[in-house]
Short mmCIF file of C-alpha atoms and ligand atoms in Angstrom, two decimals:
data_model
loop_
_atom_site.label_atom_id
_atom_site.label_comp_id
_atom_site.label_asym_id
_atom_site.label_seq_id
_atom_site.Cartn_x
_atom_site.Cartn_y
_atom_site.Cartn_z
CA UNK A 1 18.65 182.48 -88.53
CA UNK A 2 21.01 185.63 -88.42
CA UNK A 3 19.98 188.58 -91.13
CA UNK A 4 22.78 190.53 -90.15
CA UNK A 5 25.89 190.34 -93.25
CA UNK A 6 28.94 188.11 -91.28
CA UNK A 7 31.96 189.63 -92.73
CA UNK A 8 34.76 187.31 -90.99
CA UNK A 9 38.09 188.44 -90.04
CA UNK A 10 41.12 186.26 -91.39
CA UNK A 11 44.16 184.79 -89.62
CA UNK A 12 46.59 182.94 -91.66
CA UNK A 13 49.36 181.13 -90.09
CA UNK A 14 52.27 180.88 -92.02
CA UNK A 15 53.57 182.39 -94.58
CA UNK A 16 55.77 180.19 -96.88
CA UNK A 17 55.32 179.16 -100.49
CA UNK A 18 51.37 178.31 -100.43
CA UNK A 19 50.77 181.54 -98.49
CA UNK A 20 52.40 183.50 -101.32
CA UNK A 21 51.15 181.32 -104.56
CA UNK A 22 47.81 180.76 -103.71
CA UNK A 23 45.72 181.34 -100.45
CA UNK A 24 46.89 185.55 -99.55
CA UNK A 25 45.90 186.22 -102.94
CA UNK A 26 42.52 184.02 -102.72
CA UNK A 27 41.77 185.86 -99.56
CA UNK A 28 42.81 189.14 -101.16
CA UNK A 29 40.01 188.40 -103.50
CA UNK A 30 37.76 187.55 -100.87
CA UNK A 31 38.38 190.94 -99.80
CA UNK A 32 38.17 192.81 -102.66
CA UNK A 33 34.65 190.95 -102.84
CA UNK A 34 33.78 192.02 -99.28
CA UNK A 35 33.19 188.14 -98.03
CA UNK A 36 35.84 188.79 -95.73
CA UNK A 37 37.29 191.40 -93.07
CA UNK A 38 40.72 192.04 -92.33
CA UNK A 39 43.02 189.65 -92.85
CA UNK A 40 45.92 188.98 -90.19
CA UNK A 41 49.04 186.68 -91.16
CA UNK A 42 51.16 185.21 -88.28
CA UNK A 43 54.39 183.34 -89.23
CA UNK A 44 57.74 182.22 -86.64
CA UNK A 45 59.81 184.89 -88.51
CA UNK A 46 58.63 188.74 -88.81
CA UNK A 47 60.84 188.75 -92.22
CA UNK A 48 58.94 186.00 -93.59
CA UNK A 49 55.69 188.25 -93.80
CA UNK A 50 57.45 191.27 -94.35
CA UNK A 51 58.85 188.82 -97.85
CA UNK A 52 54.94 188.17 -98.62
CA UNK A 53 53.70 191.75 -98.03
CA UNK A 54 56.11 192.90 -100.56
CA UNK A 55 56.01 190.28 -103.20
CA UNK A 56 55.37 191.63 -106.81
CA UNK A 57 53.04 189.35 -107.99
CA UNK A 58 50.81 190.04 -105.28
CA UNK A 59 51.00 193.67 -104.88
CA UNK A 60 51.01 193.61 -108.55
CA UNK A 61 47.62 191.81 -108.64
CA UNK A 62 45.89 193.48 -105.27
CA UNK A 63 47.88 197.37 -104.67
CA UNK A 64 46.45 199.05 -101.67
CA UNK A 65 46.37 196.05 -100.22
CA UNK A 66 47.46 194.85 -96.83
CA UNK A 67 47.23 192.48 -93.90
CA UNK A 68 48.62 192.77 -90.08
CA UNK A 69 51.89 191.05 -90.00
CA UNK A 70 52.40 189.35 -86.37
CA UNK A 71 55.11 189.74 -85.38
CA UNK A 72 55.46 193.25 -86.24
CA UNK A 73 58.85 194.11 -87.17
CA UNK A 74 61.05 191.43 -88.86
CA UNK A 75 62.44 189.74 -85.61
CA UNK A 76 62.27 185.99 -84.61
CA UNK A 77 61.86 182.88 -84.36
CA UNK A 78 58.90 182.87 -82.12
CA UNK A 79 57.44 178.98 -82.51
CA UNK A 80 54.80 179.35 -80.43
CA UNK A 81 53.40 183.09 -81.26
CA UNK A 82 50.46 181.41 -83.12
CA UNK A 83 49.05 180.82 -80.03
CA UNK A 84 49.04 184.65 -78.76
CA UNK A 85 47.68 185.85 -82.04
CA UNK A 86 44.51 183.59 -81.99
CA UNK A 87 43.77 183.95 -78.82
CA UNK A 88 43.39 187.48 -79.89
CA UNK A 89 41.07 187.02 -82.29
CA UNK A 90 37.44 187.86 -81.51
CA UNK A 91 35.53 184.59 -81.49
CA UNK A 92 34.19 182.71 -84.76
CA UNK A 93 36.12 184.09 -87.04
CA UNK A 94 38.36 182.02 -89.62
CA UNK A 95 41.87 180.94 -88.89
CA UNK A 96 43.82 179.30 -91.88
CA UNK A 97 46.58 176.86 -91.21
CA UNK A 98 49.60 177.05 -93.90
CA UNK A 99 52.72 175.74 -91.52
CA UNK A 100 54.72 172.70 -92.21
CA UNK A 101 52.63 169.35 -91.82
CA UNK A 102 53.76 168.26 -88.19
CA UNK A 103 52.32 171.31 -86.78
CA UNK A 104 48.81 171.26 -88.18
CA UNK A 105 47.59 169.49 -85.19
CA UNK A 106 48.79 171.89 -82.63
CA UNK A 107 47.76 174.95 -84.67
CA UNK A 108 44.32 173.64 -85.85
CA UNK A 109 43.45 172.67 -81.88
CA UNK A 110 44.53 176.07 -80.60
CA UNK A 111 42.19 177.73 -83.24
CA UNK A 112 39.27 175.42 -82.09
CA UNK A 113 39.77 175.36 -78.30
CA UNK A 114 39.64 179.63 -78.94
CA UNK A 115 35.94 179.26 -81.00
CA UNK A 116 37.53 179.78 -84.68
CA UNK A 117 36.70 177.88 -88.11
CA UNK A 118 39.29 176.53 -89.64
CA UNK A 119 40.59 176.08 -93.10
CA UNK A 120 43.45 174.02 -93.20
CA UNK A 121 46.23 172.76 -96.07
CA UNK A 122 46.41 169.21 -96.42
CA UNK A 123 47.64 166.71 -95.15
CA UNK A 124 44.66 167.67 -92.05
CA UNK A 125 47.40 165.79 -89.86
CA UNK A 126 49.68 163.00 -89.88
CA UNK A 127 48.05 160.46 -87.46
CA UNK A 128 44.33 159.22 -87.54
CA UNK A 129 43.57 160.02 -83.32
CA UNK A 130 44.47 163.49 -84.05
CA UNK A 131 42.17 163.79 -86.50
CA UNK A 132 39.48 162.55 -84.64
CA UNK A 133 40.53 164.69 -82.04
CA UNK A 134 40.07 167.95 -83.96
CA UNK A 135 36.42 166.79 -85.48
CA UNK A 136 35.26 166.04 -81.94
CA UNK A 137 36.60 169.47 -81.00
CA UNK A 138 35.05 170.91 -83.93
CA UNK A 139 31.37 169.24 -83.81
CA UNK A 140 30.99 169.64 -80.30
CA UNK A 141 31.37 173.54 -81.09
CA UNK A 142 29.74 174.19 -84.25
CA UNK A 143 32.90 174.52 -86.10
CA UNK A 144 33.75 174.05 -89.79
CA UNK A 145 37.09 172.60 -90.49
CA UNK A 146 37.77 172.46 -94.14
CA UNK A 147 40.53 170.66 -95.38
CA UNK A 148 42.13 172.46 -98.46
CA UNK A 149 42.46 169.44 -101.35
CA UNK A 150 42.23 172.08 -104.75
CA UNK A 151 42.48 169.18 -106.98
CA UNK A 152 38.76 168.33 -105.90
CA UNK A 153 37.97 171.84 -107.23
CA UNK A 154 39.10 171.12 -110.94
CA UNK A 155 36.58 170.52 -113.03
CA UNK A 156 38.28 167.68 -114.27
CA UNK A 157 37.79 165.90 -111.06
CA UNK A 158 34.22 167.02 -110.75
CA UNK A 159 33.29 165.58 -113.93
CA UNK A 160 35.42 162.45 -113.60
CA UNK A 161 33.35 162.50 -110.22
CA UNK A 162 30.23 162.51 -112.15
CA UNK A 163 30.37 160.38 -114.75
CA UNK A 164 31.59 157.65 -112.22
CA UNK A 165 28.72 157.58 -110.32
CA UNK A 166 26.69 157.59 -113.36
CA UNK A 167 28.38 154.67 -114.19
CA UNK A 168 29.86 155.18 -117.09
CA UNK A 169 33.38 153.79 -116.32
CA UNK A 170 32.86 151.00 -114.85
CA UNK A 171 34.34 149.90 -111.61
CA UNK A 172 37.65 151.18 -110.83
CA UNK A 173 40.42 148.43 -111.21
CA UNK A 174 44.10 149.65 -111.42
CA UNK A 175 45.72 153.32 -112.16
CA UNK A 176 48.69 155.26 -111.59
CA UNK A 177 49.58 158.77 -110.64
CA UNK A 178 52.75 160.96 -110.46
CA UNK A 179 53.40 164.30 -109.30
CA UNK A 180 56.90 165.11 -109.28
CA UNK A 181 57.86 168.78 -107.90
CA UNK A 182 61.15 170.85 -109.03
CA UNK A 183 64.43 169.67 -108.13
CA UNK A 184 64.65 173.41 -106.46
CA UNK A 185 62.35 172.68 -104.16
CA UNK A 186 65.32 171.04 -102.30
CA UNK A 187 67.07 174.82 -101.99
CA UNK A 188 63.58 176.12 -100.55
CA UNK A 189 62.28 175.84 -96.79
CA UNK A 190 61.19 172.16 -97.24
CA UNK A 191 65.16 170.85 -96.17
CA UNK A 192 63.99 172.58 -92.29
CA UNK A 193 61.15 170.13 -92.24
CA UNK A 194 60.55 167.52 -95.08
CA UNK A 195 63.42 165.11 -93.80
CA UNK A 196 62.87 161.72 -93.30
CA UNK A 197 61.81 161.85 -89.29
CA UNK A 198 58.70 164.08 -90.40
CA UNK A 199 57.59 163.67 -93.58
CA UNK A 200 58.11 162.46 -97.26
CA UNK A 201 57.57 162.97 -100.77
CA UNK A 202 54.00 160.93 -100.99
CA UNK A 203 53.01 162.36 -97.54
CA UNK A 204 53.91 165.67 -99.22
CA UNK A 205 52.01 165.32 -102.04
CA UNK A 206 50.80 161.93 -102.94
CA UNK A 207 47.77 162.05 -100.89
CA UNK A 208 46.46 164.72 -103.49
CA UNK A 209 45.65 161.53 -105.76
CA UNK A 210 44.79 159.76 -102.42
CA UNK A 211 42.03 162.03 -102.00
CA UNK A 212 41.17 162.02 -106.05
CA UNK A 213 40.76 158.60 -106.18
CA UNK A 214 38.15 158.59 -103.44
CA UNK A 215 36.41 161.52 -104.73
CA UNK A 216 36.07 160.44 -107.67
CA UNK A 217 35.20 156.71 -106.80
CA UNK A 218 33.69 156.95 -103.48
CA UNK A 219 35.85 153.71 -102.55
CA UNK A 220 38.16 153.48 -99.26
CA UNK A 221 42.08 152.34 -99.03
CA UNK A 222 42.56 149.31 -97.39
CA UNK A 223 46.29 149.02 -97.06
CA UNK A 224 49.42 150.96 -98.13
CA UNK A 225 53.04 150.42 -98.99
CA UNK A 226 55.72 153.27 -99.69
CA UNK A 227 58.95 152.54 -100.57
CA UNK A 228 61.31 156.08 -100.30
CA UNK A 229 64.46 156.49 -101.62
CA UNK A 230 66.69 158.96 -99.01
CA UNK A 231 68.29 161.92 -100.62
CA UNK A 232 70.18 164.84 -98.87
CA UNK A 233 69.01 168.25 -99.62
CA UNK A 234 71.65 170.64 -100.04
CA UNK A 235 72.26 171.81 -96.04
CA UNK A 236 72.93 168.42 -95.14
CA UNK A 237 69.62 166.81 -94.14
CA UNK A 238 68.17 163.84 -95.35
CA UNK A 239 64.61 163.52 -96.91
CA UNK A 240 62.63 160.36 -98.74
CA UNK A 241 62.60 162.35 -102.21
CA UNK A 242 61.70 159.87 -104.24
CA UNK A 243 58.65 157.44 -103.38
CA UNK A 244 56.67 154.90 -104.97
CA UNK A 245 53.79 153.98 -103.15
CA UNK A 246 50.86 151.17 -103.82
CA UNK A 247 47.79 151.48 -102.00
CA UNK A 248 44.83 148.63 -102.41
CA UNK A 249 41.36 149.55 -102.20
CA UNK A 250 38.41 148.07 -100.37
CA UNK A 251 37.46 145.99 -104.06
CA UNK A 252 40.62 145.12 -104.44
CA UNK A 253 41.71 147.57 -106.91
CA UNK A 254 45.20 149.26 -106.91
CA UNK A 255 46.78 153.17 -107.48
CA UNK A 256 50.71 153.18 -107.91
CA UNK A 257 51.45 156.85 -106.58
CA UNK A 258 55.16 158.12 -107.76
CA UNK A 259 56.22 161.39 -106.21
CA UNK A 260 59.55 162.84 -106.35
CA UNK A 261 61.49 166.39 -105.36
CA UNK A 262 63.59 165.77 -108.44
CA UNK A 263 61.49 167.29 -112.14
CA UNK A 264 64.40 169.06 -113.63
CA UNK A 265 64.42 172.94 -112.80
CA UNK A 266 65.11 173.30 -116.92
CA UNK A 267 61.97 171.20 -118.23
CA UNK A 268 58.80 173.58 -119.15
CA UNK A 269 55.51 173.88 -116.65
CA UNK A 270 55.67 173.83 -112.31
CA UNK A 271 56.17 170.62 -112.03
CA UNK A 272 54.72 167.16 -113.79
CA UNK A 273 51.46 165.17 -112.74
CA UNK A 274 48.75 163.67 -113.94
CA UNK A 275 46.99 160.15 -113.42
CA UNK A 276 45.33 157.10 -115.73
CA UNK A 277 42.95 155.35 -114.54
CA UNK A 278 41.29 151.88 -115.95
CA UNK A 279 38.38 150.34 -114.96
CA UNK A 280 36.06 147.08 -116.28
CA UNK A 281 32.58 146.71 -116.87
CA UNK A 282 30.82 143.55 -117.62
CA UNK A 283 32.39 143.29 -121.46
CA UNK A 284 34.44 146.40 -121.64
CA UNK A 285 37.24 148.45 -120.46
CA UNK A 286 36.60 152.26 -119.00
CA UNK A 287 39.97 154.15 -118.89
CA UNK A 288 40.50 158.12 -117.24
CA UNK A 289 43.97 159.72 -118.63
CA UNK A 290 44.12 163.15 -116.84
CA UNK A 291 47.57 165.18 -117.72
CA UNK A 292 47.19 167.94 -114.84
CA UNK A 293 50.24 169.92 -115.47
CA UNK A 294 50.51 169.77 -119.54
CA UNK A 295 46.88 171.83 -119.95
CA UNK A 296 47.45 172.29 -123.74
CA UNK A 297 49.80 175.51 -123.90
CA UNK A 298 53.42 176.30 -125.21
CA UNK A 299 54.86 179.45 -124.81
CA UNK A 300 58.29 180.21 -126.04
CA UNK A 301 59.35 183.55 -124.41
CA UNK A 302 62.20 186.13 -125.73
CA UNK A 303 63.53 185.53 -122.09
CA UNK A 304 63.42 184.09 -119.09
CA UNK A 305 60.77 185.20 -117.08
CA UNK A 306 61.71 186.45 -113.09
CA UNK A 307 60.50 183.40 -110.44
CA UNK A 308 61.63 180.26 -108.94
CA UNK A 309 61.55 177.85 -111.35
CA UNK A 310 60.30 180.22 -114.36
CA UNK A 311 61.66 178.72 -118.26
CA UNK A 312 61.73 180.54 -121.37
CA UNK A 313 60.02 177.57 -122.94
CA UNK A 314 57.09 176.83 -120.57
CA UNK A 315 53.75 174.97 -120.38
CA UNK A 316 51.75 177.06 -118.01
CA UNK A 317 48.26 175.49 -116.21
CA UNK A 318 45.58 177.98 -116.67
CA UNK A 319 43.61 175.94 -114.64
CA UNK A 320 45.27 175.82 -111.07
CA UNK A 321 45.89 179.69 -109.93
CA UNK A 322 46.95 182.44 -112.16
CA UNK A 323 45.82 186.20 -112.34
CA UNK A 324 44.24 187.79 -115.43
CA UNK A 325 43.58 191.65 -116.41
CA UNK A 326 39.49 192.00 -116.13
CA UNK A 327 39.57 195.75 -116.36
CA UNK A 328 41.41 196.03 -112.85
CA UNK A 329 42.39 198.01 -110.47
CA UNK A 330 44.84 194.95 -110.63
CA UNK A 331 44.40 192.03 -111.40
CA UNK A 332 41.54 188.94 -110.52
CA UNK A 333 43.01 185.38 -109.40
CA UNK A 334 41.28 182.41 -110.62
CA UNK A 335 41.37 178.39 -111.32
CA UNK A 336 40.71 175.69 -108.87
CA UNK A 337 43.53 176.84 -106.32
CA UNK A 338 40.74 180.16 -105.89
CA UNK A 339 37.58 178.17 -106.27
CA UNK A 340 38.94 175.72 -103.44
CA UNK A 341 39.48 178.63 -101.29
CA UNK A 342 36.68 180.37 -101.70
CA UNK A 343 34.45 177.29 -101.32
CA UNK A 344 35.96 176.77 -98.03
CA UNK A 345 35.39 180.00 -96.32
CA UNK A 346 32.06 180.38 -97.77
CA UNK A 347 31.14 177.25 -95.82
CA UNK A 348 32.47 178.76 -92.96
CA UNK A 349 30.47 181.75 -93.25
CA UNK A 350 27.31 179.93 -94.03
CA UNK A 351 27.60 177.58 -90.47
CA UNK A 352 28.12 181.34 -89.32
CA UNK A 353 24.70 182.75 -90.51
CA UNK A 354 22.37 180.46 -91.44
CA UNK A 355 21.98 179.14 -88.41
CA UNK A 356 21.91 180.60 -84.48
CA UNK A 357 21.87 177.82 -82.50
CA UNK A 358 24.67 174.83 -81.91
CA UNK A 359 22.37 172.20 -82.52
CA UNK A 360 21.59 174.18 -86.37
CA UNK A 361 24.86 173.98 -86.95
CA UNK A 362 25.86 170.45 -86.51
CA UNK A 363 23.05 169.96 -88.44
CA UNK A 364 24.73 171.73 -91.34
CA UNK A 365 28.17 170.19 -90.49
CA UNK A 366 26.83 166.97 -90.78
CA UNK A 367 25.15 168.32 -94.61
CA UNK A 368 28.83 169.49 -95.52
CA UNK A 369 30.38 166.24 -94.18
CA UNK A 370 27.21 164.00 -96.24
CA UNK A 371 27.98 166.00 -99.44
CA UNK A 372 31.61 165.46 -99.56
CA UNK A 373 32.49 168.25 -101.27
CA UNK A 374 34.83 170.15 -99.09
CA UNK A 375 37.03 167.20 -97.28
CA UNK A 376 36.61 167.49 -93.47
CA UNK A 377 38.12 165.34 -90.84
CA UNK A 378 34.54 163.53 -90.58
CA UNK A 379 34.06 162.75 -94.38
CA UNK A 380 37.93 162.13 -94.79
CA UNK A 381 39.41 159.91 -92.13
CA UNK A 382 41.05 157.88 -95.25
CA UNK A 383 43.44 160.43 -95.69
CA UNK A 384 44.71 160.16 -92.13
CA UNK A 385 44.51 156.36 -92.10
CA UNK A 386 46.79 156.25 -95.32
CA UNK A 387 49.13 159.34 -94.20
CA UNK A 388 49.75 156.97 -90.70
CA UNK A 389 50.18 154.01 -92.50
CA UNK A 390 52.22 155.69 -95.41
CA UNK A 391 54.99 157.21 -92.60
CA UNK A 392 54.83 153.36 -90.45
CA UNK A 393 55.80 151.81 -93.92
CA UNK A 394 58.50 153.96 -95.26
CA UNK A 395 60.14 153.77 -92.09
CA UNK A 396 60.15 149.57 -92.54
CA UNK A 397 61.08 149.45 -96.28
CA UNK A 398 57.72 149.27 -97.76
CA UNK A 399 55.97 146.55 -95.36
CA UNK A 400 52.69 146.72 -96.42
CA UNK A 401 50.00 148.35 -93.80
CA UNK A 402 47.02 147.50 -93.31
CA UNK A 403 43.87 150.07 -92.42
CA UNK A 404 41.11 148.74 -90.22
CA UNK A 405 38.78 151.01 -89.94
CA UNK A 406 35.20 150.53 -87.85
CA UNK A 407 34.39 152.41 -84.36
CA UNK A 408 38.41 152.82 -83.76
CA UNK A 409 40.14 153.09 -87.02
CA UNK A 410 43.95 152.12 -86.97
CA UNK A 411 46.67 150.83 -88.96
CA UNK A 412 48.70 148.16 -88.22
CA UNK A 413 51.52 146.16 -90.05
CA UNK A 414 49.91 142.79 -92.21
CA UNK A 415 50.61 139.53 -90.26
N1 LIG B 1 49.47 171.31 -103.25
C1 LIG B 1 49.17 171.63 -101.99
O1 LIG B 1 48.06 171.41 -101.54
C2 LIG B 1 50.24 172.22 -101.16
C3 LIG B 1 51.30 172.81 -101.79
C4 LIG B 1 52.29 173.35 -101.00
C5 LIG B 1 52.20 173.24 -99.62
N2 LIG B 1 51.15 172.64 -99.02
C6 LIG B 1 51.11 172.46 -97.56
O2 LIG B 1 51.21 173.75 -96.98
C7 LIG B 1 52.00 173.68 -95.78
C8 LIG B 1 53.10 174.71 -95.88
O3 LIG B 1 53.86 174.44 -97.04
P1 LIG B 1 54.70 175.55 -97.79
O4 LIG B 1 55.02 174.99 -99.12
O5 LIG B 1 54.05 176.89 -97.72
O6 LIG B 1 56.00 175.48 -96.87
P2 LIG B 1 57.04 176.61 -96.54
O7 LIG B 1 58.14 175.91 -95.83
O8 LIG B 1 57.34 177.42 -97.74
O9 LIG B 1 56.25 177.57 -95.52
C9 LIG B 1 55.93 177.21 -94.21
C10 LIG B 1 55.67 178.49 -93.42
O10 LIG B 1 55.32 178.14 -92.09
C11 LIG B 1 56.00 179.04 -91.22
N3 LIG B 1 56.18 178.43 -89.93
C12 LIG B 1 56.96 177.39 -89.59
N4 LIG B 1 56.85 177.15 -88.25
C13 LIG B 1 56.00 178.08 -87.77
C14 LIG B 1 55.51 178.37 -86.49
N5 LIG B 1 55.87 177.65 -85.42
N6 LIG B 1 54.65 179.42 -86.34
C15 LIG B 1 54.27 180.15 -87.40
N7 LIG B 1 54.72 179.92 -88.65
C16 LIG B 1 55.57 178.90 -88.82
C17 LIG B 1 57.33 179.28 -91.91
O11 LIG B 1 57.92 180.48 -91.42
C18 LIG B 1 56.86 179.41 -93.35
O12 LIG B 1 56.41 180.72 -93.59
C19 LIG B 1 52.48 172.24 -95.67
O13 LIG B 1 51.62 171.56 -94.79
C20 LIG B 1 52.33 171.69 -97.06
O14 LIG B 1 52.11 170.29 -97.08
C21 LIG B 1 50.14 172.16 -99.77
#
């Protein structure tokens, strides 16, 4: 076991919307804490990391700080400097994957192949063989890959979690859940990449409740069906914005998922979500109503606040990320968007120092994986199974897709 303090150097890669709302700040933190080193951030355009080093909130909440923008002035595209910039990177460090969904894959496997943990958004990746491909990678080198699902990190979920598997709902039998994003969103970076070749709104964002559901239950999806609705964003591509998708469990039970680019940019809070559940016991009914964007608060301002999306009349979450005065200098980030961060590279450190040898730290992998706390690629193969079988059935109307899973899990259309 190593004595010595591992304070891990940071490389994000990308630097779009979740780079700026939630994970530079969490690493800031992380900083400011002295878990981590320096931090590095790597995106295809040097003005996009110029944008984040200067953003208000940010500086606002962390001045003095900084991170090493790559590439260094504000020139680009350069697809494929992710590469160069991790190869860099002294070995076992942590490399953080924020870039659109179809290139987790490539990003995650060149941080691997070059010795690095890795915490990445989700979806992990959008077909099941590449996930096995990165936790083969990964175990074979004593690797953590964390896969970054906040919702698990709400205590909401953790309790819902709980009480579940104390019994005290019953057996899950039928729920629905909606999260519906902005109708800006459609102005933002998404109409480059979320069109209807690559990805969709449930791919997007459904799988959050996915991943709930299992969490909570412990029970596995067994087929899927999305129905999408093509819109065009405004530069002319076309993207599945609105989608309604039904996946059935392994006991039969069944979660309607609605997800949408389309909550009007005037109505109060981020966006709206939130998920019942119902459930049956021997002689009774258990039921779960979770409103996750409605957290209890009305503010009526004297103006519009600055930001993308900001109202004058607004329901702010306390819960997910915002930034409150301790005492500074600054200000100190919490909610679940944090904790989930924070969890994640503290596992990464731990594999780091508690043990020396490769063989130690499979054996702690395989702890992390058992717990199913953090999602990995191991303990969530699910996700990948339904994200596959999700994109196969949008593309054919909504046929309904079947997930076997076993020693070579696949999805395939129902006879
Ligand atoms: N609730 C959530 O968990 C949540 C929320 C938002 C986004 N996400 C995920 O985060 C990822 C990014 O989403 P976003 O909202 O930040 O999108 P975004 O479009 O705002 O940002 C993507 C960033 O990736 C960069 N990028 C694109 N190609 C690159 C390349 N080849 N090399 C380096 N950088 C590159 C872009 O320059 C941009 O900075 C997506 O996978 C998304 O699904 C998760």
């Amino acid at each position: 076991m190593s004595t010595s303090a591992f304070v891990p150097k940071v490389c994000l890669i990308g630097g779009g919307m979740i780079a700026h709302d939630q994970i530079l700040p969490s690493l800031y933190q992380l900083q400011r804490l002295k878990a981590i080193g320096e931090i590095w951030v790597c995106s295809q355009h040097g003005k996009t990391t110029r944008a984040l080093a200067e953003a208000e909130p940010i500086r606002r909440a962390f001045p003095g700080f900084s991170f090493v923008r790559y590439p260094k002035d504000d020139s680009g595209p350069y697809p494929l400097l992710y590469r160069d910039v991790i190869a860099a990177l002294p070995p076992r460090q942590i490399v953080v994957v924020a870039v659109p969904d179809p290139l987790h894959f490539d990003v995650v496997m060149t941080a691997l192949r070059c010795d690095q943990h890795v915490m990445c958004v989700k979806p992990l990746v959008l077909k099941v063989e590449h996930a096995e491909q990165i936790e083969r990678e990964a175990r074979a080198r004593g690797l953590v890959v964390g896969v970054e699902y906040h919702k698990r990190f709400d205590d909401r979920s953790l309790m819902a979690r709980r009480r579940y598997r104390e019994g005290l709902f019953g057996e899950f039998k039928l729920g629905c859940a909606r999260l519906m994003e902005k109708w800006y969103y459609r102005h933002s970076n998404f109409q480059n990449w979320c069109t209807v070749e690559n990805s969709d709104a449930f791919t997007y964002i459904g799988c959050h409740y996915v991943d709930l559901v299992h969490f909570i239950t412990g029970l596995l999806p067994h087929s899927v069906s999305v129905y999408g609705i093509q819109d065009k964003y405004p530069n002319g591509n076309m993207g599945f914005l609105w989608t309604d998708a039904r996946i059935i469990w392994q006991n039969g039970a069944c979660l309607n998922v609605q997800n949408s680019l389309s909550f009007p940019d005037a109505a109060p809070g981020t966006n709206t979500q939130g998920m019942s559940l119902y459930f049956g016991a021997r002689e009774v009914g258990g039921w779960l109503e979770h409103s996750d964007q409605y957290r209890g608060l009305r503010y009526s301002y004297v103006r519009k606040p600055e930001g993308a999306g900001a109202t004058q009349f607004a329901e702010p979450s306390p819960d997910y990320f915002t930034y409150v005065d301790l005492g500074g200098p600054g200000l100190t980030p919490v909610g679940y968007g944090y904790r989930s961060i924070e969890y994640i590279i503290r596992q990464c450190i731990r594999v780091e120092t508690e043990a020396s040898t490769l063989e130690g730290r499979q054996k702690l992998l395989k702890e992390i994986d058992e717990q199913g706390i953090m999602a990995t690629p191991a303990n969530s193969r699910y996700n990948e199974l339904v994200t596959e079988a999700g994109r196969l059935s949008i593309l054919n109307g909504g046929k309904e897709v079947v997930i076997e899973y076993g020693d070579s899990p696949h999805v395939r259309f129902r006879d």
